[in-house]
mmCIF file of C-alpha atoms and ligand atoms in Angstrom:
data_model
loop_
_atom_site.group_PDB
_atom_site.id
_atom_site.type_symbol
_atom_site.label_atom_id
_atom_site.label_comp_id
_atom_site.label_asym_id
_atom_site.label_seq_id
_atom_site.Cartn_x
_atom_site.Cartn_y
_atom_site.Cartn_z
ATOM 1 C CA MET R 952 120.011 172.621 99.797
ATOM 2 C CA SER R 953 119.070 173.130 96.460
ATOM 3 C CA GLY R 954 119.908 170.287 93.595
ATOM 4 C CA THR R 955 120.713 167.835 96.483
ATOM 5 C CA PRO R 956 119.606 164.181 95.191
ATOM 6 C CA HIS R 957 117.676 163.147 98.141
ATOM 7 C CA SER R 958 115.102 165.327 98.464
ATOM 8 C CA LEU R 959 111.399 166.336 97.616
ATOM 9 C CA THR R 960 110.079 169.656 97.246
ATOM 10 C CA LEU R 961 107.727 171.168 100.109
ATOM 11 C CA SER R 962 104.784 173.738 98.485
ATOM 12 C CA THR R 963 106.755 176.606 99.724
ATOM 13 C CA GLY R 964 109.077 175.373 96.539
ATOM 14 C CA THR R 965 112.246 174.720 99.438
ATOM 15 C CA PRO R 966 113.628 171.213 99.205
ATOM 16 C CA ILE R 967 113.286 168.596 102.246
ATOM 17 C CA PRO R 968 115.589 165.900 102.842
ATOM 18 C CA THR R 969 113.968 162.239 102.187
ATOM 19 C CA LEU R 970 116.007 161.154 105.326
ATOM 20 C CA GLY R 971 116.916 162.673 108.263
ATOM 21 C CA LEU R 972 117.430 161.176 111.926
ATOM 22 C CA GLY R 973 115.127 160.884 114.534
ATOM 23 C CA THR R 974 115.900 161.732 118.097
ATOM 24 C CA TRP R 975 112.849 160.440 120.036
ATOM 25 C CA GLN R 976 114.381 158.817 123.248
ATOM 26 C CA SER R 977 117.722 160.120 122.139
ATOM 27 C CA ALA R 978 119.043 160.877 125.683
ATOM 28 C CA PRO R 979 121.092 164.299 126.056
ATOM 29 C CA ASP R 980 124.191 162.653 126.618
ATOM 30 C CA VAL R 981 124.428 160.903 123.572
ATOM 31 C CA VAL R 982 122.346 162.801 121.197
ATOM 32 C CA GLY R 983 124.863 165.104 120.546
ATOM 33 C CA ALA R 984 127.533 162.373 119.047
ATOM 34 C CA ALA R 985 124.385 160.805 117.213
ATOM 35 C CA VAL R 986 123.799 164.310 115.085
ATOM 36 C CA LYS R 987 127.418 164.963 114.766
ATOM 37 C CA ALA R 988 127.564 161.212 113.233
ATOM 38 C CA ALA R 989 124.754 161.868 110.874
ATOM 39 C CA ILE R 990 125.595 164.967 109.846
ATOM 40 C CA LYS R 991 129.316 163.398 108.855
ATOM 41 C CA ALA R 992 127.520 160.672 107.145
ATOM 42 C CA GLY R 993 125.488 163.012 105.247
ATOM 43 C CA TYR R 994 122.288 163.490 106.808
ATOM 44 C CA ARG R 995 121.017 166.695 106.349
ATOM 45 C CA LEU R 996 117.578 166.517 108.601
ATOM 46 C CA ILE R 997 117.354 166.603 112.274
ATOM 47 C CA ASP R 998 114.007 165.520 113.952
ATOM 48 C CA THR R 999 113.128 166.850 117.417
ATOM 49 C CA ALA R 1000 110.200 168.508 119.517
ATOM 50 C CA THR R 1001 110.272 170.117 122.889
ATOM 51 C CA CYS R 1002 109.066 166.615 124.470
ATOM 52 C CA TYR R 1003 111.873 164.919 123.376
ATOM 53 C CA GLN R 1004 113.858 166.961 125.886
ATOM 54 C CA ASN R 1005 117.198 166.878 123.926
ATOM 55 C CA GLU R 1006 117.000 170.154 121.623
ATOM 56 C CA GLU R 1007 119.748 172.155 123.772
ATOM 57 C CA ALA R 1008 122.386 169.537 123.211
ATOM 58 C CA ILE R 1009 121.167 169.100 119.725
ATOM 59 C CA GLY R 1010 121.511 172.812 118.863
ATOM 60 C CA THR R 1011 125.092 172.585 120.944
ATOM 61 C CA ALA R 1012 126.141 169.541 118.434
ATOM 62 C CA ILE R 1013 124.984 171.860 115.101
ATOM 63 C CA GLN R 1014 126.904 174.795 116.823
ATOM 64 C CA GLU R 1015 130.045 172.712 117.130
ATOM 65 C CA LEU R 1016 129.934 171.078 113.451
ATOM 66 C CA ILE R 1017 129.144 174.882 112.128
ATOM 67 C CA LYS R 1018 132.254 176.023 113.701
ATOM 68 C CA GLU R 1019 134.680 173.403 112.764
ATOM 69 C CA GLY R 1020 133.211 174.357 109.153
ATOM 70 C CA VAL R 1021 131.718 170.464 108.642
ATOM 71 C CA VAL R 1022 128.382 172.064 107.483
ATOM 72 C CA LYS R 1023 126.486 175.259 107.476
ATOM 73 C CA ARG R 1024 123.342 176.380 109.281
ATOM 74 C CA GLU R 1025 121.482 176.982 105.754
ATOM 75 C CA GLU R 1026 122.839 173.385 104.402
ATOM 76 C CA LEU R 1027 120.899 171.604 107.156
ATOM 77 C CA PHE R 1028 116.956 171.125 107.930
ATOM 78 C CA ILE R 1029 116.114 171.329 111.165
ATOM 79 C CA THR R 1030 112.431 170.108 112.790
ATOM 80 C CA THR R 1031 111.242 170.435 116.244
ATOM 81 C CA LYS R 1032 107.680 170.530 117.407
ATOM 82 C CA ALA R 1033 105.056 171.973 119.610
ATOM 83 C CA TRP R 1034 104.054 169.660 122.400
ATOM 84 C CA THR R 1035 100.526 169.661 123.710
ATOM 85 C CA ASN R 1036 100.834 172.234 126.617
ATOM 86 C CA GLU R 1037 102.393 174.419 123.735
ATOM 87 C CA LEU R 1038 98.949 174.312 121.503
ATOM 88 C CA ALA R 1039 97.057 176.364 124.337
ATOM 89 C CA PRO R 1040 96.071 179.704 123.284
ATOM 90 C CA GLY R 1041 98.934 182.502 123.488
ATOM 91 C CA LYS R 1042 101.490 180.015 124.172
ATOM 92 C CA LEU R 1043 103.105 179.244 120.877
ATOM 93 C CA GLU R 1044 105.267 182.000 119.439
ATOM 94 C CA SER R 1045 106.699 182.074 122.700
ATOM 95 C CA ALA R 1046 106.727 177.884 122.956
ATOM 96 C CA LEU R 1047 108.817 178.323 119.631
ATOM 97 C CA GLU R 1048 111.419 181.184 121.004
ATOM 98 C CA GLU R 1049 112.060 178.875 123.565
ATOM 99 C CA SER R 1050 112.788 175.924 121.353
ATOM 100 C CA LEU R 1051 115.082 178.466 119.345
ATOM 101 C CA LYS R 1052 117.122 179.057 121.950
ATOM 102 C CA ARG R 1053 117.960 175.681 122.808
ATOM 103 C CA LEU R 1054 118.600 174.805 118.967
ATOM 104 C CA LYS R 1055 120.821 178.121 119.097
ATOM 105 C CA THR R 1056 119.298 179.239 115.778
ATOM 106 C CA ASP R 1057 116.767 182.221 114.600
ATOM 107 C CA TYR R 1058 114.559 179.766 112.769
ATOM 108 C CA VAL R 1059 113.465 176.230 112.380
ATOM 109 C CA ASP R 1060 112.884 174.699 108.789
ATOM 110 C CA LEU R 1061 109.975 173.108 109.759
ATOM 111 C CA TYR R 1062 107.616 173.497 112.941
ATOM 112 C CA LEU R 1063 104.885 170.803 113.632
ATOM 113 C CA ALA R 1064 101.722 170.937 115.708
ATOM 114 C CA HIS R 1065 103.007 167.750 117.476
ATOM 115 C CA MET R 1066 99.483 166.562 118.258
ATOM 116 C CA PRO R 1067 95.746 168.269 117.395
ATOM 117 C CA THR R 1068 94.811 168.125 121.190
ATOM 118 C CA ALA R 1069 96.113 171.058 123.617
ATOM 119 C CA PHE R 1070 96.584 170.248 127.220
ATOM 120 C CA ASN R 1071 97.669 171.969 130.395
ATOM 121 C CA ASP R 1072 101.350 171.907 131.430
ATOM 122 C CA ASP R 1073 101.020 168.648 133.400
ATOM 123 C CA MET R 1074 98.222 167.130 130.763
ATOM 124 C CA THR R 1075 95.782 166.460 133.584
ATOM 125 C CA GLU R 1076 93.286 168.783 131.901
ATOM 126 C CA LYS R 1077 92.160 168.901 128.075
ATOM 127 C CA ILE R 1078 91.968 172.341 126.605
ATOM 128 C CA ALA R 1079 89.086 172.369 124.193
ATOM 129 C CA VAL R 1080 90.679 174.248 121.125
ATOM 130 C CA SER R 1081 90.022 173.642 117.859
ATOM 131 C CA VAL R 1082 92.318 172.619 115.134
ATOM 132 C CA GLU R 1083 91.515 175.815 113.147
ATOM 133 C CA GLU R 1084 92.510 178.087 116.386
ATOM 134 C CA ILE R 1085 95.879 176.085 116.531
ATOM 135 C CA TRP R 1086 96.279 176.258 112.521
ATOM 136 C CA LYS R 1087 95.836 180.162 112.833
ATOM 137 C CA GLN R 1088 98.690 180.036 115.653
ATOM 138 C CA PHE R 1089 101.208 178.210 113.140
ATOM 139 C CA ASP R 1090 100.270 180.772 110.567
ATOM 140 C CA ALA R 1091 101.131 183.410 112.305
ATOM 141 C CA ILE R 1092 104.737 182.209 113.083
ATOM 142 C CA HIS R 1093 105.104 181.231 109.399
ATOM 143 C CA LYS R 1094 104.298 184.811 108.374
ATOM 144 C CA LYS R 1095 107.123 185.949 110.746
ATOM 145 C CA GLY R 1096 109.808 183.878 109.271
ATOM 146 C CA LEU R 1097 110.052 181.830 112.812
ATOM 147 C CA ALA R 1098 109.428 178.812 110.719
ATOM 148 C CA LYS R 1099 110.200 178.238 107.134
ATOM 149 C CA ALA R 1100 107.667 175.622 106.915
ATOM 150 C CA VAL R 1101 104.638 174.554 108.943
ATOM 151 C CA GLY R 1102 103.122 171.412 109.602
ATOM 152 C CA VAL R 1103 101.126 168.811 111.416
ATOM 153 C CA SER R 1104 101.938 165.467 113.420
ATOM 154 C CA ASN R 1105 99.469 162.683 114.052
ATOM 155 C CA TRP R 1106 96.723 165.151 112.674
ATOM 156 C CA ASN R 1107 93.508 163.354 110.699
ATOM 157 C CA GLU R 1108 92.543 163.821 107.360
ATOM 158 C CA LYS R 1109 89.197 166.042 108.176
ATOM 159 C CA GLN R 1110 91.267 168.408 110.769
ATOM 160 C CA ILE R 1111 93.941 168.737 108.285
ATOM 161 C CA LYS R 1112 91.200 169.754 105.789
ATOM 162 C CA LYS R 1113 89.728 172.042 108.366
ATOM 163 C CA ALA R 1114 93.490 173.687 108.686
ATOM 164 C CA LEU R 1115 93.516 173.919 104.789
ATOM 165 C CA ASP R 1116 90.240 175.475 104.509
ATOM 166 C CA LEU R 1117 91.154 178.541 106.692
ATOM 167 C CA ASN R 1118 92.985 179.454 103.256
ATOM 168 C CA LEU R 1119 95.825 180.556 105.574
ATOM 169 C CA THR R 1120 99.233 179.115 105.005
ATOM 170 C CA PRO R 1121 98.780 176.000 103.690
ATOM 171 C CA VAL R 1122 100.034 172.365 106.007
ATOM 172 C CA HIS R 1123 103.562 172.038 104.227
ATOM 173 C CA VAL R 1124 104.262 168.434 106.148
ATOM 174 C CA SER R 1125 102.308 165.822 107.968
ATOM 175 C CA GLN R 1126 104.510 163.620 109.941
ATOM 176 C CA VAL R 1127 102.435 160.165 110.953
ATOM 177 C CA GLU R 1128 103.000 156.475 111.889
ATOM 178 C CA LEU R 1129 103.880 155.158 108.921
ATOM 179 C CA HIS R 1130 105.452 151.632 108.484
ATOM 180 C CA LEU R 1131 105.398 148.586 106.781
ATOM 181 C CA TYR R 1132 102.718 146.933 108.972
ATOM 182 C CA PHE R 1133 100.764 150.519 108.941
ATOM 183 C CA PRO R 1134 101.066 152.072 105.265
ATOM 184 C CA GLN R 1135 98.710 154.855 105.562
ATOM 185 C CA ASN R 1136 97.633 154.860 102.027
ATOM 186 C CA GLU R 1137 94.864 156.867 102.645
ATOM 187 C CA HIS R 1138 96.516 159.444 104.295
ATOM 188 C CA VAL R 1139 99.590 159.513 101.594
ATOM 189 C CA ALA R 1140 96.601 159.624 98.750
ATOM 190 C CA PHE R 1141 94.999 162.744 100.755
ATOM 191 C CA CYS R 1142 98.396 164.430 101.265
ATOM 192 C CA LYS R 1143 99.418 164.122 97.812
ATOM 193 C CA LYS R 1144 96.216 165.456 96.278
ATOM 194 C CA HIS R 1145 96.786 168.655 98.685
ATOM 195 C CA ASN R 1146 100.373 168.752 97.940
ATOM 196 C CA ILE R 1147 101.245 168.098 101.671
ATOM 197 C CA ILE R 1148 104.399 166.308 102.071
ATOM 198 C CA VAL R 1149 104.417 163.238 104.364
ATOM 199 C CA THR R 1150 107.183 162.132 106.834
ATOM 200 C CA SER R 1151 107.089 158.525 108.099
ATOM 201 C CA TYR R 1152 107.739 157.717 111.490
ATOM 202 C CA ALA R 1153 108.449 154.587 113.312
ATOM 203 C CA THR R 1154 109.732 153.440 109.968
ATOM 204 C CA LEU R 1155 111.185 150.333 111.090
ATOM 205 C CA GLY R 1156 108.553 149.705 113.580
ATOM 206 C CA SER R 1157 109.738 151.565 116.306
ATOM 207 C CA PRO R 1158 111.337 148.589 118.173
ATOM 208 C CA GLY R 1159 112.685 150.309 121.204
ATOM 209 C CA ARG R 1160 109.223 152.018 121.971
ATOM 210 C CA VAL R 1161 108.613 149.661 124.739
ATOM 211 C CA ASP R 1162 111.737 151.091 126.579
ATOM 212 C CA PHE R 1163 110.089 154.643 126.832
ATOM 213 C CA GLN R 1164 110.157 155.950 130.376
ATOM 214 C CA LEU R 1165 107.995 159.192 130.855
ATOM 215 C CA PRO R 1166 109.458 161.884 132.764
ATOM 216 C CA ASN R 1167 108.202 160.543 136.182
ATOM 217 C CA GLY R 1168 109.865 157.054 135.586
ATOM 218 C CA GLY R 1169 106.683 155.643 134.522
ATOM 219 C CA LYS R 1170 106.270 153.245 131.479
ATOM 220 C CA LEU R 1171 103.762 153.404 129.060
ATOM 221 C CA GLU R 1172 101.774 149.928 127.969
ATOM 222 C CA TRP R 1173 102.573 149.042 124.610
ATOM 223 C CA ALA R 1174 100.245 146.490 122.847
ATOM 224 C CA PRO R 1175 102.122 143.179 121.903
ATOM 225 C CA ALA R 1176 103.154 143.647 117.602
ATOM 226 C CA PRO R 1177 104.577 141.901 114.944
ATOM 227 C CA GLN R 1178 108.124 143.255 114.160
ATOM 228 C CA ASP R 1179 109.127 145.085 110.942
ATOM 229 C CA MET R 1180 112.064 144.058 110.631
ATOM 230 C CA GLU R 1181 111.015 140.679 111.233
ATOM 231 C CA ASP R 1182 108.911 140.193 108.355
ATOM 232 C CA GLN R 1183 109.895 137.380 105.873
ATOM 233 C CA SER R 1184 109.247 139.087 102.887
ATOM 234 C CA VAL R 1185 111.591 141.947 104.089
ATOM 235 C CA LYS R 1186 113.965 139.321 105.237
ATOM 236 C CA ASP R 1187 113.929 137.710 101.539
ATOM 237 C CA LEU R 1188 114.660 141.022 99.718
ATOM 238 C CA ALA R 1189 117.439 142.027 102.299
ATOM 239 C CA ALA R 1190 119.053 138.562 101.007
ATOM 240 C CA LYS R 1191 118.318 139.417 97.656
ATOM 241 C CA HIS R 1192 119.605 142.728 97.475
ATOM 242 C CA GLY R 1193 122.565 142.121 99.925
ATOM 243 C CA LYS R 1194 120.942 144.630 102.102
ATOM 244 C CA THR R 1195 119.623 144.627 105.667
ATOM 245 C CA PRO R 1196 115.924 144.187 106.716
ATOM 246 C CA ALA R 1197 116.031 148.426 108.037
ATOM 247 C CA GLN R 1198 117.440 149.295 104.468
ATOM 248 C CA ILE R 1199 114.846 147.469 102.854
ATOM 249 C CA LEU R 1200 112.238 149.169 105.121
ATOM 250 C CA LEU R 1201 113.656 152.470 104.575
ATOM 251 C CA ARG R 1202 114.176 152.026 100.812
ATOM 252 C CA HIS R 1203 110.511 150.676 100.425
ATOM 253 C CA THR R 1204 109.286 154.082 102.289
ATOM 254 C CA LEU R 1205 111.582 156.416 100.012
ATOM 255 C CA GLN R 1206 110.317 154.700 96.728
ATOM 256 C CA ARG R 1207 106.456 155.425 97.955
ATOM 257 C CA GLY R 1208 107.915 159.160 97.798
ATOM 258 C CA LEU R 1209 107.871 159.875 101.154
ATOM 259 C CA THR R 1210 110.410 161.320 103.495
ATOM 260 C CA MET R 1211 111.327 159.380 106.934
ATOM 261 C CA ILE R 1212 113.512 160.106 110.065
ATOM 262 C CA PRO R 1213 114.379 156.766 111.593
ATOM 263 C CA LYS R 1214 116.055 157.115 114.940
ATOM 264 C CA SER R 1215 119.535 155.761 115.986
ATOM 265 C CA THR R 1216 122.245 156.200 118.422
ATOM 266 C CA ASN R 1217 124.663 153.757 117.122
ATOM 267 C CA GLU R 1218 127.141 155.060 114.526
ATOM 268 C CA ALA R 1219 127.203 151.942 112.970
ATOM 269 C CA ARG R 1220 123.407 152.285 112.579
ATOM 270 C CA ILE R 1221 122.876 155.750 111.604
ATOM 271 C CA GLN R 1222 125.594 154.593 108.526
ATOM 272 C CA GLU R 1223 123.548 151.851 107.763
ATOM 273 C CA ASN R 1224 120.582 153.723 107.576
ATOM 274 C CA HIS R 1225 121.833 155.991 105.299
ATOM 275 C CA ASP R 1226 122.997 153.684 102.727
ATOM 276 C CA ILE R 1227 119.755 153.218 100.906
ATOM 277 C CA PHE R 1228 120.475 155.139 97.860
ATOM 278 C CA ASP R 1229 122.404 153.031 95.711
ATOM 279 C CA PHE R 1230 120.104 150.319 95.151
ATOM 280 C CA GLN R 1231 116.633 149.844 93.920
ATOM 281 C CA LEU R 1232 113.265 147.785 94.847
ATOM 282 C CA THR R 1233 111.610 146.445 91.414
ATOM 283 C CA HIS R 1234 107.937 146.790 91.030
ATOM 284 C CA ASP R 1235 107.495 143.190 91.742
ATOM 285 C CA ASP R 1236 109.528 144.165 95.005
ATOM 286 C CA MET R 1237 107.436 146.861 96.312
ATOM 287 C CA ALA R 1238 104.252 144.971 95.311
ATOM 288 C CA LYS R 1239 105.391 142.642 97.552
ATOM 289 C CA LEU R 1240 106.008 144.804 100.447
ATOM 290 C CA GLN R 1241 102.626 146.722 99.625
ATOM 291 C CA GLY R 1242 100.614 143.509 99.708
ATOM 292 C CA THR R 1243 101.300 142.617 103.380
ATOM 293 C CA GLN R 1244 97.948 141.397 105.409
ATOM 294 C CA VAL R 1245 99.070 142.726 108.860
ATOM 295 C CA LEU R 1246 97.666 146.054 109.890
ATOM 296 C CA GLN R 1247 98.605 147.707 112.993
ATOM 297 C CA ARG R 1248 99.092 151.094 114.210
ATOM 298 C CA LEU R 1249 101.655 151.283 117.264
ATOM 299 C CA PHE R 1250 101.216 154.309 118.516
ATOM 300 C CA LEU R 1251 97.624 154.894 120.169
ATOM 301 C CA GLN R 1252 98.371 157.931 121.633
ATOM 302 C CA ASP R 1253 95.599 156.929 124.336
ATOM 303 C CA PHE R 1254 96.398 160.322 126.164
ATOM 304 C CA MET R 1255 93.998 162.084 123.411
ATOM 305 C CA GLU R 1256 90.875 159.710 124.368
ATOM 306 C CA GLY R 1257 87.884 162.012 125.090
ATOM 307 C CA HIS R 1258 89.628 165.231 124.100
ATOM 308 C CA PRO R 1259 87.304 167.009 121.129
ATOM 309 C CA GLU R 1260 90.162 167.222 118.839
ATOM 310 C CA ASP R 1261 91.237 162.840 119.556
ATOM 311 C CA ALA R 1262 92.741 162.247 115.924
ATOM 312 C CA PHE R 1263 91.586 158.457 116.473
ATOM 313 C CA ALA R 1264 88.572 158.860 117.955
ATOM 314 C CA ASP R 1265 86.753 157.005 115.042
ATOM 315 C CA GLU R 1266 89.188 154.122 115.249
ATOM 316 C CA ARG R 1267 88.783 153.793 118.804
ATOM 317 C CA VAL R 1268 84.878 153.288 118.304
ATOM 318 C CA LYS R 1269 85.521 150.756 115.516
ATOM 319 C CA LYS R 1270 87.299 148.350 118.045
HETATM 320 P P1 NAP D 1714 112.172 153.963 114.247
HETATM 321 O O1 NAP D 1714 113.177 155.010 113.862
HETATM 322 O O2 NAP D 1714 111.377 153.322 113.430
HETATM 323 O O3 NAP D 1714 112.981 152.832 115.098
HETATM 324 C C1 NAP D 1714 114.236 153.254 116.191
HETATM 325 C C2 NAP D 1714 114.327 152.249 116.870
HETATM 326 O O4 NAP D 1714 115.074 151.321 115.980
HETATM 327 C C3 NAP D 1714 115.597 152.436 117.693
HETATM 328 O O5 NAP D 1714 115.222 151.670 119.168
HETATM 329 C C4 NAP D 1714 117.024 151.951 117.279
HETATM 330 O O6 NAP D 1714 117.533 151.707 118.175
HETATM 331 C C5 NAP D 1714 116.475 151.126 116.453
HETATM 332 N N1 NAP D 1714 117.365 151.007 114.990
HETATM 333 C C6 NAP D 1714 117.863 152.068 114.196
HETATM 334 N N2 NAP D 1714 118.211 151.704 113.044
HETATM 335 C C7 NAP D 1714 118.412 150.511 113.327
HETATM 336 C C8 NAP D 1714 118.973 149.528 111.969
HETATM 337 N N3 NAP D 1714 119.798 149.989 111.238
HETATM 338 N N4 NAP D 1714 118.691 147.974 112.138
HETATM 339 C C9 NAP D 1714 118.370 147.741 113.749
HETATM 340 N N5 NAP D 1714 117.760 148.651 114.506
HETATM 341 C C10 NAP D 1714 117.712 149.773 114.517
HETATM 342 O O7 NAP D 1714 111.275 154.656 115.534
HETATM 343 P P2 NAP D 1714 110.986 156.038 116.597
HETATM 344 O O8 NAP D 1714 112.425 156.521 117.115
HETATM 345 O O9 NAP D 1714 109.794 155.445 117.279
HETATM 346 O O10 NAP D 1714 110.735 156.811 115.387
HETATM 347 C C11 NAP D 1714 111.385 157.446 114.359
HETATM 348 C C12 NAP D 1714 111.483 158.918 114.950
HETATM 349 O O11 NAP D 1714 110.141 159.801 114.208
HETATM 350 C C13 NAP D 1714 111.626 159.454 116.224
HETATM 351 O O12 NAP D 1714 112.883 159.290 117.034
HETATM 352 C C14 NAP D 1714 111.240 160.552 116.104
HETATM 353 O O13 NAP D 1714 111.766 161.837 116.008
HETATM 354 C C15 NAP D 1714 109.943 160.783 115.146
HETATM 355 N N6 NAP D 1714 108.620 160.103 116.170
HETATM 356 C C16 NAP D 1714 107.708 161.040 116.171
HETATM 357 C C17 NAP D 1714 106.330 160.912 116.656
HETATM 358 C C18 NAP D 1714 105.243 162.095 116.641
HETATM 359 O O14 NAP D 1714 104.296 161.866 117.599
HETATM 360 N N7 NAP D 1714 105.658 162.811 115.372
HETATM 361 C C19 NAP D 1714 106.463 159.916 117.394
HETATM 362 C C20 NAP D 1714 107.102 158.724 117.114
HETATM 363 C C21 NAP D 1714 108.428 159.204 116.612
HETATM 364 P P3 NAP D 1714 119.493 152.474 118.396
HETATM 365 O O15 NAP D 1714 119.526 153.472 118.283
HETATM 366 O O16 NAP D 1714 120.004 151.083 119.696
HETATM 367 O O17 NAP D 1714 120.131 151.985 116.804
#
């Protein structure tokens, strides 16, 4: 993948595509078609997680494309994540091996700790493992070659610093909620200083999150929030550049020097989200978007509340 135009370089020295396909809420019966459409449109990064329950279907779709000669494994960048039960002591390596079986590959390009908090299987009990202990497990996995790069998601800067201070494998990537209305300026500056690539999730404002169903059929409660794609500045820039609001939001993120993984299972929108490399936002356009007054975290990850490693504890206190 070396030399591909749309990539950044990890501190491992290998490229990471700036744009990937997100797959949260992409059900197993539709995710395969989405992955195939994305790879045929030029995407090379697929983002999944154990808890999305679609690794098996993604692995099958990728195998089919490899057999058809559309793409080679080494041209792809597959990311998966260990859920909270897999972060419990002694569980990580076997969890990754199960993910690899489902994904039908010998390695992932990136393995993330989905959260900084460990729980038991049904999430009824918090397990008080420190982020340092979690990171030691990621270090071991990286050293074994099961994951070419390792990183974290939903960790705060203090937690990432604790992992870095172990002087083991560095944190290669931090995946966080990041969009127009939650720009994460401090987190981005911190990561830049420590040579960590930031991946934005919910780059489009995650409009589909409200439909999320828990495995037991239940629904999460979401606070009302303004929609990033409805922002007037975004709409004005879309008209100016002859692009869609989604493309403006993605291009803005790209020009901030970040990577992103917009989710879609719709072929036209998968293509649309990839068509962002043929135009440029001006300095003034970027300033207009950076100047938004709205600040809104969408993913509060309330289940972490009360856990000794709750990443957002300081923010909850401020409210
Ligand atoms: P998102 O990518 O901001 O938004 C996805 C939603 O926008 C879907 O409902 C999609 O519907 C719609 N959409 C996609 N392209 C569009 C377009 N061009 N115009 C209008 N609507 C469009 O939100 P997300 O899925 O929450 O986040 C992206 C990915 O980040 C996830 O899929 C997942 O891989 C990852 N993620 C990680 C975490 C974490 O804790 N690490 C948390 C959340 C998400 P259609 O499918 O119908 O197009």
